[in-house]
PDB file of C-alpha atoms in Angstrom:
ATOM      1  CA  MET A   1       0.000   0.000   0.000  1.00  0.00           C
ATOM      2  CA  THR A   2       1.403   3.380  -0.960  1.00  0.00           C
ATOM      3  CA  ALA A   3       1.059   6.643   0.906  1.00  0.00           C
ATOM      4  CA  ASP A   4      -1.550   9.257   0.057  1.00  0.00           C
ATOM      5  CA  VAL A   5      -1.313  13.027  -0.183  1.00  0.00           C
ATOM      6  CA  ARG A   6      -4.055  15.624   0.185  1.00  0.00           C
ATOM      7  CA  VAL A   7      -4.342  18.057  -2.722  1.00  0.00           C
ATOM      8  CA  TYR A   8      -6.689  21.041  -2.938  1.00  0.00           C
ATOM      9  CA  VAL A   9      -7.995  21.691  -6.455  1.00  0.00           C
ATOM     10  CA  PHE A  10      -9.165  25.163  -7.466  1.00  0.00           C
ATOM     11  CA  SER A  11     -11.052  25.602 -10.740  1.00  0.00           C
ATOM     12  CA  SER A  12     -10.937  28.568 -13.062  1.00  0.00           C
ATOM     13  CA  LYS A  13     -13.157  29.503 -15.972  1.00  0.00           C
ATOM     14  CA  SER A  14     -10.209  31.064 -17.834  1.00  0.00           C
ATOM     15  CA  ILE A  15      -6.474  30.727 -18.315  1.00  0.00           C
ATOM     16  CA  THR A  16      -6.281  34.529 -17.984  1.00  0.00           C
ATOM     17  CA  ASN A  17      -7.465  34.268 -14.371  1.00  0.00           C
ATOM     18  CA  ILE A  18      -4.908  31.522 -13.739  1.00  0.00           C
ATOM     19  CA  TRP A  19      -2.089  33.702 -15.125  1.00  0.00           C
ATOM     20  CA  ALA A  20      -3.271  36.618 -12.955  1.00  0.00           C
ATOM     21  CA  GLY A  21      -3.304  34.453  -9.814  1.00  0.00           C
ATOM     22  CA  TYR A  22       0.056  32.941 -10.720  1.00  0.00           C
ATOM     23  CA  GLY A  23       1.615  36.384 -11.150  1.00  0.00           C
ATOM     24  CA  ALA A  24       0.149  37.672  -7.901  1.00  0.00           C
ATOM     25  CA  GLU A  25       0.948  34.420  -6.060  1.00  0.00           C
ATOM     26  CA  THR A  26      -2.613  34.609  -4.748  1.00  0.00           C
ATOM     27  CA  TRP A  27      -5.786  32.620  -5.255  1.00  0.00           C
ATOM     28  CA  ALA A  28      -9.355  33.225  -4.138  1.00  0.00           C
ATOM     29  CA  VAL A  29     -12.779  31.735  -4.848  1.00  0.00           C
ATOM     30  CA  ALA A  30     -16.056  33.028  -6.232  1.00  0.00           C
ATOM     31  CA  ILE A  31     -18.514  34.758  -3.973  1.00  0.00           C
ATOM     32  CA  GLY A  32     -21.802  32.886  -3.912  1.00  0.00           C
ATOM     33  CA  SER A  33     -24.958  32.858  -1.822  1.00  0.00           C
ATOM     34  CA  GLU A  34     -24.786  33.448   1.907  1.00  0.00           C
ATOM     35  CA  SER A  35     -25.206  29.728   2.669  1.00  0.00           C
ATOM     36  CA  THR A  36     -22.560  28.554   0.171  1.00  0.00           C
ATOM     37  CA  ASN A  37     -20.180  31.250   1.401  1.00  0.00           C
ATOM     38  CA  LYS A  38     -20.553  29.990   4.980  1.00  0.00           C
ATOM     39  CA  GLY A  39     -19.667  26.471   3.820  1.00  0.00           C
ATOM     40  CA  LYS A  40     -16.615  27.751   1.950  1.00  0.00           C
ATOM     41  CA  ILE A  41     -15.453  29.701   5.000  1.00  0.00           C
ATOM     42  CA  THR A  42     -15.799  26.622   7.206  1.00  0.00           C
ATOM     43  CA  LYS A  43     -13.862  24.403   4.774  1.00  0.00           C
ATOM     44  CA  ALA A  44     -11.229  27.091   4.130  1.00  0.00           C
ATOM     45  CA  SER A  45     -10.503  27.351   7.857  1.00  0.00           C
ATOM     46  CA  LYS A  46      -9.362  23.709   7.758  1.00  0.00           C
ATOM     47  CA  MET A  47      -6.789  24.188   4.958  1.00  0.00           C
ATOM     48  CA  PRO A  48      -3.428  24.478   6.731  1.00  0.00           C
ATOM     49  CA  VAL A  49      -0.517  26.591   5.565  1.00  0.00           C
ATOM     50  CA  GLY A  50       1.866  24.310   3.648  1.00  0.00           C
ATOM     51  CA  SER A  51      -0.938  22.431   1.886  1.00  0.00           C
ATOM     52  CA  PHE A  52      -0.510  21.196  -1.664  1.00  0.00           C
ATOM     53  CA  GLY A  53      -2.811  22.581  -4.313  1.00  0.00           C
ATOM     54  CA  ILE A  54      -3.260  22.681  -8.063  1.00  0.00           C
ATOM     55  CA  LEU A  55      -5.249  24.863 -10.445  1.00  0.00           C
ATOM     56  CA  TYR A  56      -7.675  23.448 -12.980  1.00  0.00           C
ATOM     57  CA  CYS A  57      -8.576  25.259 -16.194  1.00  0.00           C
ATOM     58  CA  GLU A  58     -12.191  24.403 -17.056  1.00  0.00           C
ATOM     59  CA  PRO A  59     -12.074  25.315 -20.789  1.00  0.00           C
ATOM     60  CA  TRP A  60      -8.945  23.211 -21.295  1.00  0.00           C
ATOM     61  CA  LYS A  61     -10.060  20.399 -18.941  1.00  0.00           C
ATOM     62  CA  SER A  62      -6.456  20.447 -17.727  1.00  0.00           C
ATOM     63  CA  PHE A  63      -4.490  20.791 -14.532  1.00  0.00           C
ATOM     64  CA  THR A  64      -1.754  23.394 -14.235  1.00  0.00           C
ATOM     65  CA  VAL A  65       0.266  25.261 -11.578  1.00  0.00           C
ATOM     66  CA  PRO A  66       0.836  22.894  -8.667  1.00  0.00           C
ATOM     67  CA  PHE A  67       1.589  24.947  -5.562  1.00  0.00           C
ATOM     68  CA  VAL A  68       2.152  25.081  -1.813  1.00  0.00           C
ATOM     69  CA  THR A  69       0.035  27.429   0.307  1.00  0.00           C
ATOM     70  CA  CYS A  70       1.910  30.177   2.167  1.00  0.00           C
ATOM     71  CA  SER A  71      -0.983  31.693   4.102  1.00  0.00           C
ATOM     72  CA  ALA A  72      -4.354  30.698   5.455  1.00  0.00           C
ATOM     73  CA  PRO A  73      -7.422  31.887   3.521  1.00  0.00           C
ATOM     74  CA  GLU A  74      -8.551  35.258   4.879  1.00  0.00           C
ATOM     75  CA  ALA A  75     -12.225  34.906   5.831  1.00  0.00           C
ATOM     76  CA  SER A  76     -12.706  38.631   6.453  1.00  0.00           C
ATOM     77  CA  SER A  77     -11.002  39.746   3.252  1.00  0.00           C
ATOM     78  CA  LYS A  78     -12.052  40.123  -0.392  1.00  0.00           C
ATOM     79  CA  GLU A  79      -9.737  40.393  -3.395  1.00  0.00           C
ATOM     80  CA  ALA A  80     -10.739  42.960  -6.018  1.00  0.00           C
ATOM     81  CA  GLU A  81      -7.461  43.965  -7.696  1.00  0.00           C
ATOM     82  CA  ILE A  82      -6.154  40.759  -9.311  1.00  0.00           C
ATOM     83  CA  TRP A  83      -9.215  39.702 -11.322  1.00  0.00           C
ATOM     84  CA  SER A  84     -12.062  41.675 -12.897  1.00  0.00           C
ATOM     85  CA  ASP A  85     -14.568  40.572 -10.244  1.00  0.00           C
ATOM     86  CA  GLU A  86     -14.374  40.486  -6.462  1.00  0.00           C
ATOM     87  CA  TRP A  87     -13.362  37.136  -4.920  1.00  0.00           C
ATOM     88  CA  MET A  88     -13.396  35.769  -1.370  1.00  0.00           C
ATOM     89  CA  LEU A  89     -11.042  33.834   0.886  1.00  0.00           C
ATOM     90  CA  PRO A  90      -7.792  34.973  -0.730  1.00  0.00           C
ATOM     91  CA  PHE A  91      -4.637  33.079   0.196  1.00  0.00           C
ATOM     92  CA  ARG A  92      -1.001  33.246  -0.884  1.00  0.00           C
ATOM     93  CA  PHE A  93       0.851  30.417  -2.588  1.00  0.00           C
ATOM     94  CA  LYS A  94       4.222  29.509  -4.090  1.00  0.00           C
ATOM     95  CA  ALA A  95       3.900  27.957  -7.531  1.00  0.00           C
ATOM     96  CA  LEU A  96       5.890  24.828  -8.372  1.00  0.00           C
ATOM     97  CA  ALA A  97       5.338  25.364 -12.135  1.00  0.00           C
ATOM     98  CA  ASN A  98       3.856  27.953 -14.476  1.00  0.00           C
ATOM     99  CA  PRO A  99       0.581  27.921 -16.448  1.00  0.00           C
ATOM    100  CA  ARG A 100       2.313  27.121 -19.754  1.00  0.00           C
ATOM    101  CA  ASN A 101       2.537  23.472 -18.679  1.00  0.00           C
ATOM    102  CA  ARG A 102      -0.576  21.388 -18.250  1.00  0.00           C
ATOM    103  CA  ILE A 103      -1.855  17.853 -17.887  1.00  0.00           C
ATOM    104  CA  ALA A 104      -5.199  16.925 -19.427  1.00  0.00           C
ATOM    105  CA  GLY A 105      -7.696  15.513 -16.981  1.00  0.00           C
ATOM    106  CA  SER A 106      -7.878  12.335 -19.064  1.00  0.00           C
ATOM    107  CA  GLU A 107      -4.113  11.824 -18.544  1.00  0.00           C
ATOM    108  CA  ILE A 108      -4.642  11.708 -14.773  1.00  0.00           C
ATOM    109  CA  LEU A 109      -6.408   8.358 -15.198  1.00  0.00           C
ATOM    110  CA  ALA A 110      -3.182   6.833 -16.588  1.00  0.00           C
ATOM    111  CA  LEU A 111      -1.245   7.556 -13.383  1.00  0.00           C
ATOM    112  CA  PRO A 112      -0.418   4.449 -11.311  1.00  0.00           C
ATOM    113  CA  GLY A 113      -2.482   5.304  -8.237  1.00  0.00           C
ATOM    114  CA  ALA A 114      -5.554   6.267 -10.251  1.00  0.00           C
ATOM    115  CA  ARG A 115      -5.252   3.046 -12.277  1.00  0.00           C
ATOM    116  CA  GLU A 116      -4.792   0.855  -9.183  1.00  0.00           C
ATOM    117  CA  ARG A 117      -7.871   2.437  -7.589  1.00  0.00           C
ATOM    118  CA  GLY A 118      -9.908   1.780 -10.719  1.00  0.00           C
ATOM    119  CA  ARG A 119     -10.740   5.437 -11.315  1.00  0.00           C
ATOM    120  CA  THR A 120     -12.703   6.062 -14.495  1.00  0.00           C
ATOM    121  CA  ASN A 121     -13.421   9.785 -13.991  1.00  0.00           C
ATOM    122  CA  TYR A 122     -10.524  12.108 -13.180  1.00  0.00           C
ATOM    123  CA  ALA A 123     -12.933  14.628 -11.623  1.00  0.00           C
ATOM    124  CA  ASN A 124     -13.713  12.058  -8.920  1.00  0.00           C
ATOM    125  CA  TYR A 125     -10.002  11.590  -8.176  1.00  0.00           C
ATOM    126  CA  LEU A 126      -8.895  15.223  -8.231  1.00  0.00           C
ATOM    127  CA  THR A 127     -12.196  16.955  -7.538  1.00  0.00           C
ATOM    128  CA  VAL A 128     -12.486  19.882  -9.943  1.00  0.00           C
ATOM    129  CA  GLN A 129     -15.961  21.277  -9.283  1.00  0.00           C
ATOM    130  CA  GLY A 130     -15.936  24.794  -7.854  1.00  0.00           C
ATOM    131  CA  ASN A 131     -18.412  23.886  -5.113  1.00  0.00           C
ATOM    132  CA  PHE A 132     -15.704  21.588  -3.699  1.00  0.00           C
ATOM    133  CA  ALA A 133     -13.213  24.436  -3.206  1.00  0.00           C
ATOM    134  CA  PHE A 134     -11.232  23.946   0.005  1.00  0.00           C
ATOM    135  CA  GLN A 135     -12.158  20.248   0.119  1.00  0.00           C
ATOM    136  CA  ALA A 136      -8.987  18.216  -0.347  1.00  0.00           C
ATOM    137  CA  SER A 137      -8.762  15.269  -2.727  1.00  0.00           C
ATOM    138  CA  THR A 138      -6.761  12.323  -1.421  1.00  0.00           C
ATOM    139  CA  ILE A 139      -4.551  10.867  -4.124  1.00  0.00           C
ATOM    140  CA  ASP A 140      -1.641   8.460  -4.338  1.00  0.00           C
ATOM    141  CA  VAL A 141       1.640  10.211  -3.488  1.00  0.00           C
ATOM    142  CA  ARG A 142       3.246   8.692  -6.618  1.00  0.00           C
ATOM    143  CA  ASP A 143       0.611  10.411  -8.744  1.00  0.00           C
ATOM    144  CA  TRP A 144       1.267  13.773  -7.074  1.00  0.00           C
ATOM    145  CA  GLN A 145       5.002  13.346  -7.631  1.00  0.00           C
ATOM    146  CA  GLN A 146       4.437  12.574 -11.319  1.00  0.00           C
ATOM    147  CA  ILE A 147       2.060  15.539 -11.714  1.00  0.00           C
ATOM    148  CA  VAL A 148       4.572  17.958 -10.157  1.00  0.00           C
ATOM    149  CA  THR A 149       7.493  16.486 -12.122  1.00  0.00           C
ATOM    150  CA  ARG A 150       5.625  16.756 -15.432  1.00  0.00           C
ATOM    151  CA  LEU A 151       4.340  20.269 -14.821  1.00  0.00           C
ATOM    152  CA  ALA A 152       7.624  21.625 -13.453  1.00  0.00           C
ATOM    153  CA  GLY A 153       9.666  20.070 -16.288  1.00  0.00           C
TER     154      GLY A 153
END
């Protein structure tokens, strides 16, 4: 049995937003209804500094920019300068690769841990839906190492 690693996946509707977050070394999530915002705040409070994360580009259906968090999400803060809209729960990160490199979601299924676990949908292995922001996916450590190696290469 191999070890697992927890990875937080954050989705974006555009590569432009990913480049902006990468340049600012900051990420944040969409502001929703009062009830969904409360859930995000609760989950965000459980993401420790030093967590692994990765960005997901929805139009490309690809993963890019693996990172390590450098701050806790700020529940009382909004971010309005990096992107065109206002976003909540901003946190700082250090990127391990840039947005030029990406791995298609379908390629995730070929990784050894995903194969051994019989995964047939990458979005159920590395959860990409925005409503799962701040909810870690647990994946095989070998898969995380391959993802980082490929994206940082």
